[in-house]
Amino acid sequence: MCNKFTFAVMSLLVIGSVAFDAIETPFGKTDKIIGGAATYISLSSSYFTDEVKLVAVVGGDFPKEDIALLEKHGVDTEGLQIKEDEKSFFWSGKYHNDMNSRDTLVTELNVLADFDPVIPSSYQGSEYVMLGNLSPDVQRKVIERMETKPKLIAMDTMNFWMDIAREELDKTIAMVDVLIINDEEARQLSGEYALKTAAKKIMATGPKYLIIKKGEHGALLFNEDKVYFCPALPLESVFDPTGAGDTFAGGFIGYLAATDDISFDNMKRAVIYGSAMASFCVEKFGTESIVNLSKSEVNSRVQEFIDLSQVEISL
Ligand code: AMP
């Protein structure tokens, strides 16, 4: 890829699903297309660092050209297991008219059902880790299998795991630095409606930082008593929100790995970069809008975010 945003020495280990998705939105429907949390995270973070290292599993049915697409983006696929005789993870979802909520129609774990993540020795020493949506015990295994403690571990999860693996999930959440979830998930996880109270409760269980995404209403970053809000950009076309959360996570952690600065102020910038990447994602179906971005497109989108809320007020 020649469209890198910046070059970094910090390695980013990414785990999560690499999948087939079938999506239905008010604007159209797809057959099986490439998706999965780790796919979106890897593509998005590849605009910030050349050192994206993927740990995931697919079946023999997964197209070689889609693996080649990740590699073209500089993603290291040594840790991508291919189970020739099995089927890839499949997820299908249907969005409601407001596009802010969706129903999961199908979740076929297939290869993910007994996924044992293997971390190649060349991935050891990765400073940044992004645990994309996956069963929490697999996410935890990855942390336990890192020989040196990463500088920052961020994690995403979803209501599916809260419903079926709450105990495992709590154990994994206790081990991470940043948890990235949406408002509905924050409410379910904490049992609190007010997001500030929810955030306090969740941070008390382990993560020092919490990001609560609110779809087209932006994202909140919490740390101790501090809170930062990044709006979402009003867009001319919103086509398919699938993967927006993962694309956000990829931009967020990719920017942190590229700048190697985990201060609260830099995390604010990372939230803007994550939001900018997610804003591209929703403009087309699947990964289509994030496979061929240029540095200047990313930069001007970030500038739009800055302009959106910048104001001088004298009090
Ligand atoms: P997002 O829209 O950011 O929540 O992410 C959607 C992606 O998550 C899709 O590409 C799915 O393949 C993937 N996904 C959905 N459910 C799961 C699950 N239970 N475990 C892992 N990945 C999932």
mmCIF file of C-alpha atoms and ligand atoms in Angstrom:
data_model
loop_
_atom_site.group_PDB
_atom_site.id
_atom_site.type_symbol
_atom_site.label_atom_id
_atom_site.label_comp_id
_atom_site.label_asym_id
_atom_site.label_seq_id
_atom_site.Cartn_x
_atom_site.Cartn_y
_atom_site.Cartn_z
ATOM 1 C CA MET A 1 0.000 0.000 0.000
ATOM 2 C CA CYS A 2 1.382 3.374 -0.925
ATOM 3 C CA ASN A 3 -1.349 5.352 0.819
ATOM 4 C CA LYS A 4 -0.015 5.009 4.347
ATOM 5 C CA PHE A 5 -0.849 7.868 6.627
ATOM 6 C CA THR A 6 2.285 7.689 8.670
ATOM 7 C CA PHE A 7 4.999 5.136 9.375
ATOM 8 C CA ALA A 8 5.595 3.659 12.752
ATOM 9 C CA VAL A 9 7.789 1.178 14.467
ATOM 10 C CA MET A 10 5.201 0.083 17.011
ATOM 11 C CA SER A 11 3.590 -3.247 16.232
ATOM 12 C CA LEU A 12 -0.119 -3.751 16.508
ATOM 13 C CA LEU A 13 -1.496 -7.231 17.083
ATOM 14 C CA VAL A 14 -5.120 -7.582 15.964
ATOM 15 C CA ILE A 15 -7.442 -10.454 16.728
ATOM 16 C CA GLY A 16 -11.090 -10.901 15.877
ATOM 17 C CA SER A 17 -13.405 -12.513 13.394
ATOM 18 C CA VAL A 18 -12.566 -12.711 9.705
ATOM 19 C CA ALA A 19 -15.888 -13.579 8.193
ATOM 20 C CA PHE A 20 -18.562 -13.697 5.595
ATOM 21 C CA ASP A 21 -21.382 -11.228 6.199
ATOM 22 C CA ALA A 22 -24.784 -10.886 4.560
ATOM 23 C CA ILE A 23 -26.222 -7.455 5.182
ATOM 24 C CA GLU A 24 -29.587 -5.866 4.632
ATOM 25 C CA THR A 25 -30.102 -2.122 5.014
ATOM 26 C CA PRO A 26 -33.000 0.091 3.867
ATOM 27 C CA PHE A 27 -30.811 0.795 0.794
ATOM 28 C CA GLY A 28 -30.055 -2.703 -0.375
ATOM 29 C CA LYS A 29 -28.935 -6.220 0.381
ATOM 30 C CA THR A 30 -25.700 -8.145 -0.116
ATOM 31 C CA ASP A 31 -24.939 -11.817 -0.589
ATOM 32 C CA LYS A 32 -21.962 -13.141 1.355
ATOM 33 C CA ILE A 33 -19.266 -10.477 1.360
ATOM 34 C CA ILE A 34 -15.992 -10.241 3.267
ATOM 35 C CA GLY A 35 -16.459 -8.925 6.792
ATOM 36 C CA GLY A 36 -15.524 -9.664 10.349
ATOM 37 C CA ALA A 37 -14.253 -7.475 13.139
ATOM 38 C CA ALA A 38 -10.556 -8.172 12.510
ATOM 39 C CA THR A 39 -10.953 -7.472 8.788
ATOM 40 C CA TYR A 40 -12.293 -3.981 9.439
ATOM 41 C CA ILE A 41 -9.789 -3.313 12.250
ATOM 42 C CA SER A 42 -6.817 -4.467 10.154
ATOM 43 C CA LEU A 43 -7.801 -2.486 7.073
ATOM 44 C CA SER A 44 -8.503 0.660 9.073
ATOM 45 C CA SER A 45 -5.335 0.517 11.185
ATOM 46 C CA SER A 46 -3.223 -0.249 8.091
ATOM 47 C CA TYR A 47 -3.571 3.430 7.112
ATOM 48 C CA PHE A 48 -1.541 4.359 10.210
ATOM 49 C CA THR A 49 1.024 1.639 10.739
ATOM 50 C CA ASP A 50 2.895 -0.862 8.588
ATOM 51 C CA GLU A 51 3.069 -3.260 11.503
ATOM 52 C CA VAL A 52 -0.422 -4.784 11.659
ATOM 53 C CA LYS A 53 -0.260 -8.435 12.692
ATOM 54 C CA LEU A 54 -3.413 -10.474 12.345
ATOM 55 C CA VAL A 55 -4.411 -13.467 14.485
ATOM 56 C CA ALA A 56 -7.620 -15.086 13.232
ATOM 57 C CA VAL A 57 -9.101 -18.211 11.655
ATOM 58 C CA VAL A 58 -11.031 -18.865 8.442
ATOM 59 C CA GLY A 59 -12.303 -21.952 6.672
ATOM 60 C CA GLY A 60 -11.225 -23.378 3.325
ATOM 61 C CA ASP A 61 -14.156 -21.501 1.777
ATOM 62 C CA PHE A 62 -12.545 -18.113 2.406
ATOM 63 C CA PRO A 63 -11.391 -16.545 -0.888
ATOM 64 C CA LYS A 64 -7.620 -16.298 -1.313
ATOM 65 C CA GLU A 65 -8.074 -12.905 -3.002
ATOM 66 C CA ASP A 66 -9.573 -11.486 0.188
ATOM 67 C CA ILE A 67 -6.520 -12.635 2.144
ATOM 68 C CA ALA A 68 -4.403 -11.058 -0.599
ATOM 69 C CA LEU A 69 -6.347 -7.810 -0.124
ATOM 70 C CA LEU A 70 -5.305 -7.704 3.534
ATOM 71 C CA GLU A 71 -1.715 -8.435 2.543
ATOM 72 C CA LYS A 72 -1.833 -5.671 -0.058
ATOM 73 C CA HIS A 73 -2.613 -3.352 2.843
ATOM 74 C CA GLY A 74 0.559 -4.539 4.559
ATOM 75 C CA VAL A 75 -1.292 -6.742 7.053
ATOM 76 C CA ASP A 76 0.845 -9.649 8.255
ATOM 77 C CA THR A 77 -1.277 -12.815 7.880
ATOM 78 C CA GLU A 78 1.182 -15.321 9.344
ATOM 79 C CA GLY A 79 -1.195 -15.680 12.318
ATOM 80 C CA LEU A 80 -4.251 -16.324 10.111
ATOM 81 C CA GLN A 81 -5.118 -20.007 10.395
ATOM 82 C CA ILE A 82 -6.877 -21.638 7.436
ATOM 83 C CA LYS A 83 -8.918 -24.719 8.345
ATOM 84 C CA GLU A 84 -9.315 -26.236 4.893
ATOM 85 C CA ASP A 85 -12.133 -28.639 5.824
ATOM 86 C CA GLU A 86 -14.232 -26.174 7.774
ATOM 87 C CA LYS A 87 -16.473 -23.194 7.084
ATOM 88 C CA SER A 88 -15.703 -19.574 7.889
ATOM 89 C CA PHE A 89 -17.632 -17.618 10.502
ATOM 90 C CA PHE A 90 -20.874 -16.271 9.042
ATOM 91 C CA TRP A 91 -22.929 -13.369 10.321
ATOM 92 C CA SER A 92 -26.037 -11.809 8.906
ATOM 93 C CA GLY A 93 -27.746 -8.635 10.055
ATOM 94 C CA LYS A 94 -30.639 -6.396 9.102
ATOM 95 C CA TYR A 95 -30.743 -2.687 9.882
ATOM 96 C CA HIS A 96 -33.867 -0.850 10.937
ATOM 97 C CA ASN A 97 -34.956 2.263 9.098
ATOM 98 C CA ASP A 98 -33.077 4.630 11.420
ATOM 99 C CA MET A 99 -29.819 2.653 10.724
ATOM 100 C CA ASN A 100 -28.856 3.080 14.378
ATOM 101 C CA SER A 101 -30.124 -0.322 15.377
ATOM 102 C CA ARG A 102 -30.057 -3.727 13.766
ATOM 103 C CA ASP A 103 -31.145 -7.294 14.328
ATOM 104 C CA THR A 104 -28.697 -10.145 14.083
ATOM 105 C CA LEU A 105 -30.367 -12.721 11.841
ATOM 106 C CA VAL A 106 -27.692 -15.421 11.826
ATOM 107 C CA THR A 107 -24.496 -16.121 13.783
ATOM 108 C CA GLU A 108 -22.774 -19.293 12.601
ATOM 109 C CA LEU A 109 -19.562 -19.651 14.582
ATOM 110 C CA ASN A 110 -18.188 -22.491 12.407
ATOM 111 C CA VAL A 111 -14.340 -22.243 12.632
ATOM 112 C CA LEU A 112 -14.667 -19.841 15.557
ATOM 113 C CA ALA A 113 -16.362 -22.471 17.721
ATOM 114 C CA ASP A 114 -13.043 -24.084 18.685
ATOM 115 C CA PHE A 115 -10.584 -21.376 17.702
ATOM 116 C CA ASP A 116 -7.259 -21.739 19.492
ATOM 117 C CA PRO A 117 -5.290 -18.558 18.741
ATOM 118 C CA VAL A 118 -1.634 -19.173 17.947
ATOM 119 C CA ILE A 119 0.690 -16.191 18.203
ATOM 120 C CA PRO A 120 3.625 -16.541 15.798
ATOM 121 C CA SER A 121 6.989 -15.780 17.404
ATOM 122 C CA SER A 122 7.414 -12.822 15.030
ATOM 123 C CA TYR A 123 4.311 -11.247 16.636
ATOM 124 C CA GLN A 124 5.749 -11.488 20.164
ATOM 125 C CA GLY A 125 6.732 -8.120 21.578
ATOM 126 C CA SER A 126 3.862 -6.263 19.886
ATOM 127 C CA GLU A 127 3.383 -3.101 21.907
ATOM 128 C CA TYR A 128 -0.263 -2.562 21.012
ATOM 129 C CA VAL A 129 -3.031 -5.154 21.026
ATOM 130 C CA MET A 130 -6.556 -4.781 19.685
ATOM 131 C CA LEU A 131 -8.869 -7.541 20.800
ATOM 132 C CA GLY A 132 -11.666 -7.364 18.237
ATOM 133 C CA ASN A 133 -15.060 -8.914 18.734
ATOM 134 C CA LEU A 134 -14.618 -12.600 19.500
ATOM 135 C CA SER A 135 -15.398 -14.966 22.328
ATOM 136 C CA PRO A 136 -13.932 -13.481 25.514
ATOM 137 C CA ASP A 137 -12.021 -16.640 26.432
ATOM 138 C CA VAL A 138 -10.174 -16.507 23.096
ATOM 139 C CA GLN A 139 -9.478 -12.813 23.658
ATOM 140 C CA ARG A 140 -8.044 -13.677 27.078
ATOM 141 C CA LYS A 141 -5.898 -16.509 25.694
ATOM 142 C CA VAL A 142 -4.215 -13.984 23.410
ATOM 143 C CA ILE A 143 -3.329 -11.758 26.376
ATOM 144 C CA GLU A 144 -2.025 -14.766 28.310
ATOM 145 C CA ARG A 145 0.047 -15.939 25.341
ATOM 146 C CA MET A 146 1.892 -12.645 24.927
ATOM 147 C CA GLU A 147 5.382 -13.194 26.340
ATOM 148 C CA THR A 148 5.919 -9.507 27.129
ATOM 149 C CA LYS A 149 3.281 -7.194 28.499
ATOM 150 C CA PRO A 150 1.957 -4.904 25.742
ATOM 151 C CA LYS A 151 1.978 -1.152 26.287
ATOM 152 C CA LEU A 152 -1.761 -0.944 25.644
ATOM 153 C CA ILE A 153 -4.511 -3.515 25.243
ATOM 154 C CA ALA A 154 -7.845 -2.382 23.833
ATOM 155 C CA MET A 155 -10.907 -4.565 23.548
ATOM 156 C CA ASP A 156 -14.246 -4.590 21.790
ATOM 157 C CA THR A 157 -17.153 -6.873 22.580
ATOM 158 C CA MET A 158 -20.901 -7.088 21.962
ATOM 159 C CA ASN A 159 -24.234 -8.003 23.550
ATOM 160 C CA PHE A 160 -23.975 -11.537 22.095
ATOM 161 C CA TRP A 161 -21.094 -12.323 24.509
ATOM 162 C CA MET A 162 -22.774 -10.496 27.405
ATOM 163 C CA ASP A 163 -25.756 -12.809 26.936
ATOM 164 C CA ILE A 164 -23.919 -16.119 26.645
ATOM 165 C CA ALA A 165 -20.510 -15.721 28.345
ATOM 166 C CA ARG A 166 -20.821 -13.023 30.994
ATOM 167 C CA GLU A 167 -18.392 -14.556 33.509
ATOM 168 C CA GLU A 168 -15.665 -15.082 30.884
ATOM 169 C CA LEU A 169 -16.286 -11.591 29.586
ATOM 170 C CA ASP A 170 -15.851 -9.978 33.012
ATOM 171 C CA LYS A 171 -12.527 -11.815 33.491
ATOM 172 C CA THR A 172 -11.216 -10.549 30.158
ATOM 173 C CA ILE A 173 -12.445 -6.984 30.652
ATOM 174 C CA ALA A 174 -10.521 -6.901 33.950
ATOM 175 C CA MET A 175 -7.268 -7.419 32.008
ATOM 176 C CA VAL A 176 -7.534 -4.643 29.414
ATOM 177 C CA ASP A 177 -6.638 -0.943 29.391
ATOM 178 C CA VAL A 178 -9.308 0.375 27.013
ATOM 179 C CA LEU A 179 -12.789 -1.011 26.474
ATOM 180 C CA ILE A 180 -14.634 0.110 23.332
ATOM 181 C CA ILE A 181 -18.388 -0.548 23.286
ATOM 182 C CA ASN A 182 -21.590 1.182 22.212
ATOM 183 C CA ASP A 183 -24.120 2.902 24.470
ATOM 184 C CA GLU A 184 -26.564 -0.017 24.490
ATOM 185 C CA GLU A 185 -23.737 -2.410 25.446
ATOM 186 C CA ALA A 186 -22.496 -0.031 28.186
ATOM 187 C CA ARG A 187 -25.991 0.017 29.666
ATOM 188 C CA GLN A 188 -26.315 -3.773 29.498
ATOM 189 C CA LEU A 189 -22.840 -4.336 30.949
ATOM 190 C CA SER A 190 -23.287 -1.926 33.875
ATOM 191 C CA GLY A 191 -27.018 -2.165 34.504
ATOM 192 C CA GLU A 192 -27.040 1.648 34.557
ATOM 193 C CA TYR A 193 -28.883 3.929 32.156
ATOM 194 C CA ALA A 194 -26.927 7.167 32.748
ATOM 195 C CA LEU A 195 -23.739 6.821 30.728
ATOM 196 C CA LYS A 196 -21.491 8.625 33.212
ATOM 197 C CA THR A 197 -22.570 6.267 35.981
ATOM 198 C CA ALA A 198 -22.279 3.317 33.622
ATOM 199 C CA ALA A 199 -18.750 4.416 32.697
ATOM 200 C CA LYS A 200 -17.679 4.705 36.353
ATOM 201 C CA LYS A 201 -19.018 1.248 37.118
ATOM 202 C CA ILE A 202 -17.326 -0.325 34.101
ATOM 203 C CA MET A 203 -13.960 1.379 34.738
ATOM 204 C CA ALA A 204 -14.094 0.120 38.329
ATOM 205 C CA THR A 205 -13.949 -3.432 36.893
ATOM 206 C CA GLY A 206 -10.555 -2.910 35.224
ATOM 207 C CA PRO A 207 -10.217 -0.738 32.104
ATOM 208 C CA LYS A 208 -8.687 2.674 32.840
ATOM 209 C CA TYR A 209 -10.232 4.059 29.679
ATOM 210 C CA LEU A 210 -13.687 3.489 28.282
ATOM 211 C CA ILE A 211 -14.998 4.535 24.896
ATOM 212 C CA ILE A 212 -18.742 4.581 24.425
ATOM 213 C CA LYS A 213 -19.776 4.854 20.776
ATOM 214 C CA LYS A 214 -23.137 6.412 20.025
ATOM 215 C CA GLY A 215 -23.429 5.723 16.298
ATOM 216 C CA GLU A 216 -24.448 8.836 14.407
ATOM 217 C CA HIS A 217 -24.288 10.760 17.701
ATOM 218 C CA GLY A 218 -20.536 10.517 18.174
ATOM 219 C CA ALA A 219 -18.330 8.896 20.799
ATOM 220 C CA LEU A 220 -17.395 9.503 24.433
ATOM 221 C CA LEU A 221 -13.968 8.823 25.943
ATOM 222 C CA PHE A 222 -13.805 8.354 29.719
ATOM 223 C CA ASN A 223 -10.798 8.186 32.047
ATOM 224 C CA GLU A 224 -11.092 8.664 35.814
ATOM 225 C CA ASP A 225 -13.246 11.808 36.166
ATOM 226 C CA LYS A 226 -12.430 13.094 32.698
ATOM 227 C CA VAL A 227 -14.732 12.841 29.717
ATOM 228 C CA TYR A 228 -14.206 13.886 26.103
ATOM 229 C CA PHE A 229 -16.845 13.962 23.372
ATOM 230 C CA CYS A 230 -16.197 13.623 19.656
ATOM 231 C CA PRO A 231 -19.213 14.263 17.431
ATOM 232 C CA ALA A 232 -20.000 12.183 14.383
ATOM 233 C CA LEU A 233 -19.869 13.980 11.070
ATOM 234 C CA PRO A 234 -23.251 14.490 9.427
ATOM 235 C CA LEU A 235 -22.823 12.621 6.125
ATOM 236 C CA GLU A 236 -24.452 12.960 2.743
ATOM 237 C CA SER A 237 -24.806 9.234 2.334
ATOM 238 C CA VAL A 238 -25.159 6.538 4.975
ATOM 239 C CA PHE A 239 -25.422 3.184 3.328
ATOM 240 C CA ASP A 240 -24.293 0.434 5.664
ATOM 241 C CA PRO A 241 -23.077 0.833 9.265
ATOM 242 C CA THR A 242 -21.640 -2.712 9.420
ATOM 243 C CA GLY A 243 -18.084 -2.653 10.659
ATOM 244 C CA ALA A 244 -18.192 1.022 11.611
ATOM 245 C CA GLY A 245 -17.378 0.137 15.228
ATOM 246 C CA ASP A 246 -14.430 -2.014 14.187
ATOM 247 C CA THR A 247 -13.224 0.576 11.716
ATOM 248 C CA PHE A 248 -13.385 3.116 14.543
ATOM 249 C CA ALA A 249 -11.347 0.776 16.754
ATOM 250 C CA GLY A 250 -8.784 0.256 13.965
ATOM 251 C CA GLY A 251 -8.340 3.981 13.414
ATOM 252 C CA PHE A 252 -8.144 4.621 17.165
ATOM 253 C CA ILE A 253 -5.513 1.982 17.976
ATOM 254 C CA GLY A 254 -3.685 2.462 14.654
ATOM 255 C CA TYR A 255 -3.197 6.141 15.434
ATOM 256 C CA LEU A 256 -1.985 5.340 18.969
ATOM 257 C CA ALA A 257 0.474 2.750 17.632
ATOM 258 C CA ALA A 258 1.696 5.207 15.001
ATOM 259 C CA THR A 259 2.241 8.031 17.495
ATOM 260 C CA ASP A 260 3.207 5.788 20.427
ATOM 261 C CA ASP A 261 1.633 8.173 22.924
ATOM 262 C CA ILE A 262 -1.068 6.889 25.270
ATOM 263 C CA SER A 263 -1.767 10.136 27.113
ATOM 264 C CA PHE A 264 -5.403 11.188 27.493
ATOM 265 C CA ASP A 265 -4.819 14.105 25.109
ATOM 266 C CA ASN A 266 -3.493 11.812 22.409
ATOM 267 C CA MET A 267 -6.371 9.404 22.975
ATOM 268 C CA LYS A 268 -8.701 12.328 22.189
ATOM 269 C CA ARG A 269 -6.929 12.699 18.843
ATOM 270 C CA ALA A 270 -7.137 8.938 18.322
ATOM 271 C CA VAL A 271 -10.919 9.118 18.882
ATOM 272 C CA ILE A 272 -11.115 11.721 16.106
ATOM 273 C CA TYR A 273 -9.075 9.516 13.749
ATOM 274 C CA GLY A 274 -11.234 6.512 14.648
ATOM 275 C CA SER A 275 -14.398 8.520 14.011
ATOM 276 C CA ALA A 276 -13.043 9.768 10.687
ATOM 277 C CA MET A 277 -12.274 6.207 9.521
ATOM 278 C CA ALA A 278 -15.725 5.007 10.668
ATOM 279 C CA SER A 279 -17.359 7.830 8.724
ATOM 280 C CA PHE A 280 -15.873 6.431 5.513
ATOM 281 C CA CYS A 281 -17.007 2.922 6.392
ATOM 282 C CA VAL A 282 -20.732 3.716 6.513
ATOM 283 C CA GLU A 283 -20.747 5.400 3.105
ATOM 284 C CA LYS A 284 -20.708 2.127 1.151
ATOM 285 C CA PHE A 285 -21.493 -1.549 1.680
ATOM 286 C CA GLY A 286 -19.063 -3.693 3.658
ATOM 287 C CA THR A 287 -15.381 -2.821 3.394
ATOM 288 C CA GLU A 288 -15.754 -1.118 0.002
ATOM 289 C CA SER A 289 -15.103 2.436 1.159
ATOM 290 C CA ILE A 290 -12.078 1.664 3.340
ATOM 291 C CA VAL A 291 -10.001 -0.375 0.913
ATOM 292 C CA ASN A 292 -8.682 2.454 -1.186
ATOM 293 C CA LEU A 293 -8.354 5.664 0.767
ATOM 294 C CA SER A 294 -5.591 8.197 0.270
ATOM 295 C CA LYS A 295 -3.671 10.077 2.919
ATOM 296 C CA SER A 296 -5.235 13.361 1.792
ATOM 297 C CA GLU A 297 -8.775 11.930 1.986
ATOM 298 C CA VAL A 298 -8.138 10.834 5.571
ATOM 299 C CA ASN A 299 -6.583 14.194 6.415
ATOM 300 C CA SER A 300 -9.419 16.243 4.979
ATOM 301 C CA ARG A 301 -11.980 14.086 6.781
ATOM 302 C CA VAL A 302 -10.130 14.674 10.057
ATOM 303 C CA GLN A 303 -10.127 18.410 9.290
ATOM 304 C CA GLU A 304 -13.915 18.271 8.842
ATOM 305 C CA PHE A 305 -14.195 16.782 12.316
ATOM 306 C CA ILE A 306 -12.024 19.538 13.754
ATOM 307 C CA ASP A 307 -14.057 22.251 11.997
ATOM 308 C CA LEU A 308 -17.325 20.695 13.103
ATOM 309 C CA SER A 309 -17.005 21.574 16.751
ATOM 310 C CA GLN A 310 -14.260 24.182 16.954
ATOM 311 C CA VAL A 311 -15.386 27.537 18.263
ATOM 312 C CA GLU A 312 -13.863 30.497 20.055
ATOM 313 C CA ILE A 313 -15.827 31.801 22.986
ATOM 314 C CA SER A 314 -14.693 34.497 25.400
ATOM 315 C CA LEU A 315 -16.307 34.286 28.817
HETATM 316 P P1 AMP B 1 -19.829 -3.842 13.960
HETATM 317 O O1 AMP B 1 -20.805 -3.370 12.918
HETATM 318 O O2 AMP B 1 -18.684 -2.907 14.149
HETATM 319 O O3 AMP B 1 -20.495 -4.246 15.226
HETATM 320 O O4 AMP B 1 -19.153 -5.172 13.394
HETATM 321 C C1 AMP B 1 -19.767 -6.011 12.487
HETATM 322 C C2 AMP B 1 -18.837 -7.170 12.215
HETATM 323 O O5 AMP B 1 -18.745 -7.977 13.390
HETATM 324 C C3 AMP B 1 -19.351 -8.050 11.097
HETATM 325 O O6 AMP B 1 -18.444 -7.977 10.017
HETATM 326 C C4 AMP B 1 -19.435 -9.451 11.693
HETATM 327 O O7 AMP B 1 -18.815 -10.430 10.893
HETATM 328 C C5 AMP B 1 -18.748 -9.347 13.039
HETATM 329 N N1 AMP B 1 -19.473 -10.068 14.089
HETATM 330 C C6 AMP B 1 -20.809 -10.070 14.316
HETATM 331 N N2 AMP B 1 -21.108 -10.867 15.369
HETATM 332 C C7 AMP B 1 -19.933 -11.376 15.819
HETATM 333 C C8 AMP B 1 -19.563 -12.267 16.888
HETATM 334 N N3 AMP B 1 -20.479 -12.803 17.706
HETATM 335 N N4 AMP B 1 -18.242 -12.548 17.050
HETATM 336 C C9 AMP B 1 -17.319 -12.021 16.241
HETATM 337 N N5 AMP B 1 -17.602 -11.183 15.220
HETATM 338 C C10 AMP B 1 -18.880 -10.853 15.003
#
